[in-house]
Tab-separated table of C-alpha atoms in Angstrom:
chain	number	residue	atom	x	y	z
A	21	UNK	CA	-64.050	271.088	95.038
A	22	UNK	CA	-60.498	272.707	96.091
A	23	UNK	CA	-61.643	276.380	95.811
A	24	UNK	CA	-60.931	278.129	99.144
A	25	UNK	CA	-63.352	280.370	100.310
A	26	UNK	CA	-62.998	283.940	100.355
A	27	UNK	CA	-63.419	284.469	103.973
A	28	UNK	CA	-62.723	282.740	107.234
A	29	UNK	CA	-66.192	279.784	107.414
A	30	UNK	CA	-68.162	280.538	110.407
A	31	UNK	CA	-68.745	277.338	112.525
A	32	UNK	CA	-72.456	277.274	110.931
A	33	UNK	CA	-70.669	277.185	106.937
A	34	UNK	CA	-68.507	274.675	108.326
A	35	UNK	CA	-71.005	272.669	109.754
A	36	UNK	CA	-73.104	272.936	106.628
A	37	UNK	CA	-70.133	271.948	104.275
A	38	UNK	CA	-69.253	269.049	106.730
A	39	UNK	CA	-73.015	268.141	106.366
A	40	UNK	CA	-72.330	268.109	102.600
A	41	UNK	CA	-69.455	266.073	102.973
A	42	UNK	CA	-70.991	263.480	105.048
A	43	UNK	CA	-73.760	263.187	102.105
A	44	UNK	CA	-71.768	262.990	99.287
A	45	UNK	CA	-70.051	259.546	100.744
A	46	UNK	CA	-73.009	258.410	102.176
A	47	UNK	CA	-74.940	258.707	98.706
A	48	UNK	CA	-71.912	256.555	97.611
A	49	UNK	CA	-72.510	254.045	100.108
A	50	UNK	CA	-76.069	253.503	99.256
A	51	UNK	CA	-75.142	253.517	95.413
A	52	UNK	CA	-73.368	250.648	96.699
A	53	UNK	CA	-76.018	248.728	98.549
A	54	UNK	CA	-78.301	249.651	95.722
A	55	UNK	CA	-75.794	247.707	92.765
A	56	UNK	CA	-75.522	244.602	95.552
A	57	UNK	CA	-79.129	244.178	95.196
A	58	UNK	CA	-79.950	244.504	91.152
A	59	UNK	CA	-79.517	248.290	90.391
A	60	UNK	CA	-76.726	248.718	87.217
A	61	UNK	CA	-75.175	251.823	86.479
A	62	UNK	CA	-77.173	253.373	84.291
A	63	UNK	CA	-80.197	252.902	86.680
A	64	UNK	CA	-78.486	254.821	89.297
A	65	UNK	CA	-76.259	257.370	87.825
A	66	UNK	CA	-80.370	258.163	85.687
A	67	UNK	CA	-82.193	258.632	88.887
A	68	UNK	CA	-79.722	260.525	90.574
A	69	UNK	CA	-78.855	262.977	87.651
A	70	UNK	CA	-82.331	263.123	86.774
A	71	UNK	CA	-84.094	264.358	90.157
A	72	UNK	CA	-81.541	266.634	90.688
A	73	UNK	CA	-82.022	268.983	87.400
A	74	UNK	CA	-85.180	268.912	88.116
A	75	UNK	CA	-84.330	269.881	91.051
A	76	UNK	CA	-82.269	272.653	90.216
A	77	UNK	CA	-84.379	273.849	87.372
A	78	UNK	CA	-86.808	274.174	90.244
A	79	UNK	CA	-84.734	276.481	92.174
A	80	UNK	CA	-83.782	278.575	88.632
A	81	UNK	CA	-87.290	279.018	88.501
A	82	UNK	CA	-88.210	280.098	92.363
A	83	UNK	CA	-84.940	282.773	91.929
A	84	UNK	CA	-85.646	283.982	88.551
A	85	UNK	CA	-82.383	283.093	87.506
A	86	UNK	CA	-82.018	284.838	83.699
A	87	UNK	CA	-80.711	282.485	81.178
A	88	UNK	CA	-77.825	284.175	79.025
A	89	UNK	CA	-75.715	282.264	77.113
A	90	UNK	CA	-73.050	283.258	74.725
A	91	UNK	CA	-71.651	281.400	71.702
A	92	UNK	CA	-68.758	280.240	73.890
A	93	UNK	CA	-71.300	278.666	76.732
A	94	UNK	CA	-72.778	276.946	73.856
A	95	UNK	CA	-69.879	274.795	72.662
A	96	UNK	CA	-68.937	274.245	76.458
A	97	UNK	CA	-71.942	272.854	78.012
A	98	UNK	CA	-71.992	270.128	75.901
A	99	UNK	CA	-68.469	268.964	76.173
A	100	UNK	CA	-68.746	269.744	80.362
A	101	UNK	CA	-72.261	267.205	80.592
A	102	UNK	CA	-70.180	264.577	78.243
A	103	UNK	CA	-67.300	264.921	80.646
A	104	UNK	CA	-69.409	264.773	83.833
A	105	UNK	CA	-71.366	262.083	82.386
A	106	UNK	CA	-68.345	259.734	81.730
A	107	UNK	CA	-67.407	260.972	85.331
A	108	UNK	CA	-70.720	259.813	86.588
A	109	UNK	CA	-70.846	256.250	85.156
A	110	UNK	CA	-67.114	255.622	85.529
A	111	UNK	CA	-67.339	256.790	89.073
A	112	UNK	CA	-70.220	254.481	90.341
A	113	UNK	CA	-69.035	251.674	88.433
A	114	UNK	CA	-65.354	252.210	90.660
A	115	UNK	CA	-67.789	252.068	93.459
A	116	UNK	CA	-69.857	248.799	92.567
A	117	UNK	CA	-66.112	247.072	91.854
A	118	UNK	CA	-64.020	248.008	95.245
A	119	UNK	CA	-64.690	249.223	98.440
A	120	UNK	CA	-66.494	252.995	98.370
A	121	UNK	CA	-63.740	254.567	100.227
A	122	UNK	CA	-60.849	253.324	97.839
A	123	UNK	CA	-62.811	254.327	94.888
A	124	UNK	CA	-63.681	257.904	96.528
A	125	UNK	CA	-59.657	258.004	97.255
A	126	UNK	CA	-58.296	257.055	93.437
A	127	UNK	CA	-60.896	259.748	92.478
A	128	UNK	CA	-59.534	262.460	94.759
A	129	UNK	CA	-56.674	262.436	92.324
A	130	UNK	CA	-58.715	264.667	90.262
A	131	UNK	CA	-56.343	267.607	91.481
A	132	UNK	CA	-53.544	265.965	89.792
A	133	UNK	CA	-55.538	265.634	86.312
A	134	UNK	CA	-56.668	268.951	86.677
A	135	UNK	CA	-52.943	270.513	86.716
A	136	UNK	CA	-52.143	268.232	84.171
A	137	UNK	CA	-55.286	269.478	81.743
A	138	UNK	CA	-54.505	273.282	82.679
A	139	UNK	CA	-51.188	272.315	81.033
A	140	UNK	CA	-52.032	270.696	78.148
A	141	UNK	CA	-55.070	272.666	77.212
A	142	UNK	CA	-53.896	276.118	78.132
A	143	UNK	CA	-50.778	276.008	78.657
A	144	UNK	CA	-50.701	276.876	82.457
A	145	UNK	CA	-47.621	275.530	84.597
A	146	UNK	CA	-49.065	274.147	87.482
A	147	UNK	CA	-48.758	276.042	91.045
A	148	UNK	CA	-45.599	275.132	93.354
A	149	UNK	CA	-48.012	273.652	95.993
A	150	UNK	CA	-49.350	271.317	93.063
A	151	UNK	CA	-45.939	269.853	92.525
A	152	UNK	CA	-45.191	269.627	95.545
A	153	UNK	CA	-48.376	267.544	96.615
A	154	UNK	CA	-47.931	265.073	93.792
A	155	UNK	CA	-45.673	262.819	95.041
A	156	UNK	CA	-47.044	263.084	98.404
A	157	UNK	CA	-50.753	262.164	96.977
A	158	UNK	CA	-49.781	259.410	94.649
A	159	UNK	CA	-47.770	257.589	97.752
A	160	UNK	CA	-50.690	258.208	99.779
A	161	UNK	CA	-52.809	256.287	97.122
A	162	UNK	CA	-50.013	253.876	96.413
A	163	UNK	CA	-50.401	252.942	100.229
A	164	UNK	CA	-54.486	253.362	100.070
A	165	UNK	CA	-54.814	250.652	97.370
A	166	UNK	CA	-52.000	248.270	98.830
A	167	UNK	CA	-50.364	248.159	95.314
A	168	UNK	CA	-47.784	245.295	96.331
A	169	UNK	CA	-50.838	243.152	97.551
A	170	UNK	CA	-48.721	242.919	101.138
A	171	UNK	CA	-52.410	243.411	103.099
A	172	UNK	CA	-54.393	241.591	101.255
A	173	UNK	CA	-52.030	238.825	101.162
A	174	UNK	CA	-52.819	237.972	96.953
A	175	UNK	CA	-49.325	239.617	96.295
A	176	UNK	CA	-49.483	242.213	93.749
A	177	UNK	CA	-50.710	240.391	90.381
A	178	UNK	CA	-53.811	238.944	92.488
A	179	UNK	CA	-54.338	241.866	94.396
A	180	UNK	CA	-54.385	244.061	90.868
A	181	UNK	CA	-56.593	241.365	89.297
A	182	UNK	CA	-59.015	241.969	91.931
A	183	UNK	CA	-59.206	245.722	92.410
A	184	UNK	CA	-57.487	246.685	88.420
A	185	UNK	CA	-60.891	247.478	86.836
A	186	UNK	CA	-62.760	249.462	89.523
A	187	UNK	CA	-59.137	251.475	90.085
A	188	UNK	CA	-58.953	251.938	86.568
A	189	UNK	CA	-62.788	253.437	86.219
A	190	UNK	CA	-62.243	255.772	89.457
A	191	UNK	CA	-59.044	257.245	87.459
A	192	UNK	CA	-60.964	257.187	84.403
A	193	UNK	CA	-63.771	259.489	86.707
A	194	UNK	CA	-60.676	261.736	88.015
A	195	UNK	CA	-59.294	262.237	84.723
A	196	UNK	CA	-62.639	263.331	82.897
A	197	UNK	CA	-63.128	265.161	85.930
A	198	UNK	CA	-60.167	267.226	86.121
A	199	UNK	CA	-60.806	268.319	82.461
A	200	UNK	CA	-64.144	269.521	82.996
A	201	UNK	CA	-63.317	271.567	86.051
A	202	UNK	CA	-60.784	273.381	83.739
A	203	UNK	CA	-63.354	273.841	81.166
A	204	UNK	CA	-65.742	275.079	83.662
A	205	UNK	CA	-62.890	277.301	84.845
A	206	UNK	CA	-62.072	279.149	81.162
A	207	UNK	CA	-65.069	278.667	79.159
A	208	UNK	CA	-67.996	278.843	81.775
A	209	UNK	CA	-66.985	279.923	84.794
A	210	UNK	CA	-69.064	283.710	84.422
A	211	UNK	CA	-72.417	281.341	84.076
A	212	UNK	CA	-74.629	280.877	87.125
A	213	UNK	CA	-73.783	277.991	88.848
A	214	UNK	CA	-76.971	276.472	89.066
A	215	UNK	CA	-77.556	277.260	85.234
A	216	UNK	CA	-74.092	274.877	84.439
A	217	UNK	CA	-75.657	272.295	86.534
A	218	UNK	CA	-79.052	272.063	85.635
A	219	UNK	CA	-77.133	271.940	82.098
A	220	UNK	CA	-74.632	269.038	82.837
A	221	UNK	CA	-76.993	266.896	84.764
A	222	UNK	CA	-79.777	267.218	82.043
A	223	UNK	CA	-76.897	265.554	79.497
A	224	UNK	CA	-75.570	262.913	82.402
A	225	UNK	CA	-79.542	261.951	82.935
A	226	UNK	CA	-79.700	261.831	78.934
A	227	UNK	CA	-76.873	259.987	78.560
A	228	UNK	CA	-77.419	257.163	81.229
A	229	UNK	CA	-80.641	256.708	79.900
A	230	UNK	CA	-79.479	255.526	76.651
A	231	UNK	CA	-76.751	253.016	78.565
A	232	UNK	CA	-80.330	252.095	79.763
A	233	UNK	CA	-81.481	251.102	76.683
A	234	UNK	CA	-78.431	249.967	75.494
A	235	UNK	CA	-78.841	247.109	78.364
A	236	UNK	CA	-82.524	246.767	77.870
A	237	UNK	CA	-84.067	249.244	80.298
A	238	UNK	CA	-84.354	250.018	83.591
A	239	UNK	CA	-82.551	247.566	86.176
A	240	UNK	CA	-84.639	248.284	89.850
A	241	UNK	CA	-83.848	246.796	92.835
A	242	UNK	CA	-84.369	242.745	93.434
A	243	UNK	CA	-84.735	243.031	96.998
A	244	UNK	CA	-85.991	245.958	99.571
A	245	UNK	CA	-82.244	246.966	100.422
A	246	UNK	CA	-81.570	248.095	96.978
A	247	UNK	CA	-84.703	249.981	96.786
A	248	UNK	CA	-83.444	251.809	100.171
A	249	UNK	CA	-79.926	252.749	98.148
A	250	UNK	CA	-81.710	253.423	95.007
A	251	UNK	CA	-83.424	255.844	97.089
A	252	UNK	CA	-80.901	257.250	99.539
A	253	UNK	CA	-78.375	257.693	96.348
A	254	UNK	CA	-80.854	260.219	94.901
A	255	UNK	CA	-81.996	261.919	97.879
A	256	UNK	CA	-78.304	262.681	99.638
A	257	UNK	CA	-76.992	263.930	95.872
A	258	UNK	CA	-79.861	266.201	94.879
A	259	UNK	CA	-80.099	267.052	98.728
A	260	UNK	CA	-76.947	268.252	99.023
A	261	UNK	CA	-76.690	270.033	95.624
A	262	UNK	CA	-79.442	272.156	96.889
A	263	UNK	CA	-77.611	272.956	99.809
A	264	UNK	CA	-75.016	274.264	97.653
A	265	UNK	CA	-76.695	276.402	95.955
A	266	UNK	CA	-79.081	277.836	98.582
A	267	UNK	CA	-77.803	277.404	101.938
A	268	UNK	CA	-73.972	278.222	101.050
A	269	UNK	CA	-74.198	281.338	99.351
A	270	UNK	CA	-76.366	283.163	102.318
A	271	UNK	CA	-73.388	281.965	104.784
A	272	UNK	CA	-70.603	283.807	102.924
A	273	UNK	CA	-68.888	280.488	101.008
A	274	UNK	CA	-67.576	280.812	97.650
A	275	UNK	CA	-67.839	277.857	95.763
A	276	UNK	CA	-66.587	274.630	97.669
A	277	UNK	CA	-64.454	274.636	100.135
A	278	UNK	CA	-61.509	272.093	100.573
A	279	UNK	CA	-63.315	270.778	103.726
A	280	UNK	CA	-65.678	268.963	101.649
A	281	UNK	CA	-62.537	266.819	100.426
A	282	UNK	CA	-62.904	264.374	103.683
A	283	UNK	CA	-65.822	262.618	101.492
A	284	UNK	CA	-64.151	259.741	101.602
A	285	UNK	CA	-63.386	259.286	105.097
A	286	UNK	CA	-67.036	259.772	105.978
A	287	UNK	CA	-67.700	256.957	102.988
A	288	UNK	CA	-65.051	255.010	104.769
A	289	UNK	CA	-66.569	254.798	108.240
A	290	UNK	CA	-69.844	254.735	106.909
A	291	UNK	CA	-69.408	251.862	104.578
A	292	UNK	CA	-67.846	250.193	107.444
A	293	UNK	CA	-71.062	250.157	109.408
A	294	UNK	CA	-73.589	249.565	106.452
A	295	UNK	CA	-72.026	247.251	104.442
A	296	UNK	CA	-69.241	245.535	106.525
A	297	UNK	CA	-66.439	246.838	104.296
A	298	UNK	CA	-62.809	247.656	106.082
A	299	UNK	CA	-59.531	247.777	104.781
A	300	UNK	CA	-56.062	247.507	106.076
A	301	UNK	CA	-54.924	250.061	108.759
A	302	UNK	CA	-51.928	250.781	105.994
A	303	UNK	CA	-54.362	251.472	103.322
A	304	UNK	CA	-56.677	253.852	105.828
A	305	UNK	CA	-53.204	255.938	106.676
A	306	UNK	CA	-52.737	256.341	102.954
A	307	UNK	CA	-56.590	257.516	102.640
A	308	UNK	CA	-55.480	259.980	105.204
A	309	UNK	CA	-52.586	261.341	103.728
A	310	UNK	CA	-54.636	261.442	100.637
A	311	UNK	CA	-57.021	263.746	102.045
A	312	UNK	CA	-55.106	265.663	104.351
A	313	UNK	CA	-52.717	266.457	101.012
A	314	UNK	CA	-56.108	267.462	98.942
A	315	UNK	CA	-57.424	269.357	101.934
A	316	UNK	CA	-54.214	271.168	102.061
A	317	UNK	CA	-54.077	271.855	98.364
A	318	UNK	CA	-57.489	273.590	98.853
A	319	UNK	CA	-56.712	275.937	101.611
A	320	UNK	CA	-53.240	277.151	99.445
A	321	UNK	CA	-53.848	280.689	97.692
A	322	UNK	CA	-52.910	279.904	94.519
């Protein structure tokens, strides 16, 4: 999601990719509420990959989008809806462990993983602007998840007790992340976008259904709020991927712009009003230098 546009964003593609934003963290809030009311995992992550390849095979259909795929697509759609679909269920279960914003913010180290992929995979030194944002994003995150426990007042080996697992799933998410944007990058990147997806969330959809019945089927919502995330969670994600893929391209935007990076600070205010989470104001000027450092990444030329 660091890819700069190729042009300067009129104020409607800004508006729209703000819009985008704003629903990406707010389908993370309601993923929330939907897991504090009897939805697992699974449930969620299903539904929400689910409706929206169906989605998007609806929209290959309406544009007649040809489907052409070489030996090499072959092998890497596979791999790229394995790595998403780790993403996806580490991902939501960072969210159902610490407060959405935190786990959005450990995830938006997926620059960082990315690099490090390129690198191991390809061989590609990372860009100057890359190194120099490293140390500048992990002491943003350092100060995001309080790592000394100083705000929360546990001191570090009760703070880390607390928040260890759900950090360690959202870096899990970042990690598998990072590697399939590089894969994406060098072994699919000429496919239609909307073909890759359709692809990747058919296998996330596939594979959260069998966590399903690994854990005995479908776990729905015990009480009307978690129907009302279980809802929300699928509308905002397949809502917005359709924006991407319609409403983007006719407004001149390449890809995704860096904007779309302040996910988390929507998710943080957001999650705020809905759910009564805060955190420290340390930890939210971390969250902003975590951002701000992404955001900057993505406007660099490479």
């Amino acid at each position: 999601m660091t890819a700069p546009a190729s042009r300067a964003l009129t104020g409607t593609a800004f508006a729209t990719l703000l819009l985008i934003a704003f629903m990406m963290g707010a389908n993370h809030v309601a993923a929330r509420l939907a897991f504090e009311n009897g939805v697992d995992v699974p449930t969620a992550v299903a539904f929400r990959s689910g409706v929206t390849a169906l989605v998007v095979a609806l929209l290959l259909r309406a544009y007649r989008v040809p489907v052409r795929l070489t030996a090499r697509h072959r092998k890497a759609l596979p791999a790229m809806g394995l790595l998403v679909g780790v993403q996806s269920l580490c991902l939501y279960s960072a969210v159902a462990r610490l407060p959405v914003a935190l786990a959005l913010l450990a995830f938006n180290t997926y620059p960082l993983w990315t690099a490090l992929w390129a690198r191991l995979v390809y061989g590609h030194r990372p860009h100057r602007n890359m190194v120099r944002a490293m140390p500048v994003m992990l002491l943003g995150l350092a100060l995001a998840l309080d790592v000394l426990g100083a705000a929360s007042g546990l001191g570090a080996a009760g703070h880390w007790s607390r928040i260890g697992a759900g950090v360690a799933f959202a870096l899990t998410a970042a990690a598998t992340f990072g590697l399939a944007l590089v894969l994406t990058k060098h072994e699919a990147g000429d496919l239609d976008g909307r073909l890759r997806t359709f692809s990747t969330m058919g296998i996330v959809a596939v594979l959260a259904l069998a966590g399903m019945a690994y854990q005995g089927g479908f776990h729905l919502p015990t009480a009307a709020p978690g129907w009302w995330g279980l809802l929300g969670l699928t509308a905002l994600y397949g809502t917005a991927f359709t924006i991407m893929f319609t409403v983007l391209p006719r407004l001149g935007v390449v890809g995704n712009s860096a904007i779309m990076n302040i996910e988390p600070i929507f998710a943080l205010v957001l999650a705020w009003a809905v759910l009564g989470q805060s955190i420290a104001p340390v930890q939210v000027a971390g969250g902003l230098l975590v951002v701000a450092t992404v955001v900057w990444l993505g406007t660099r030329k490479a």
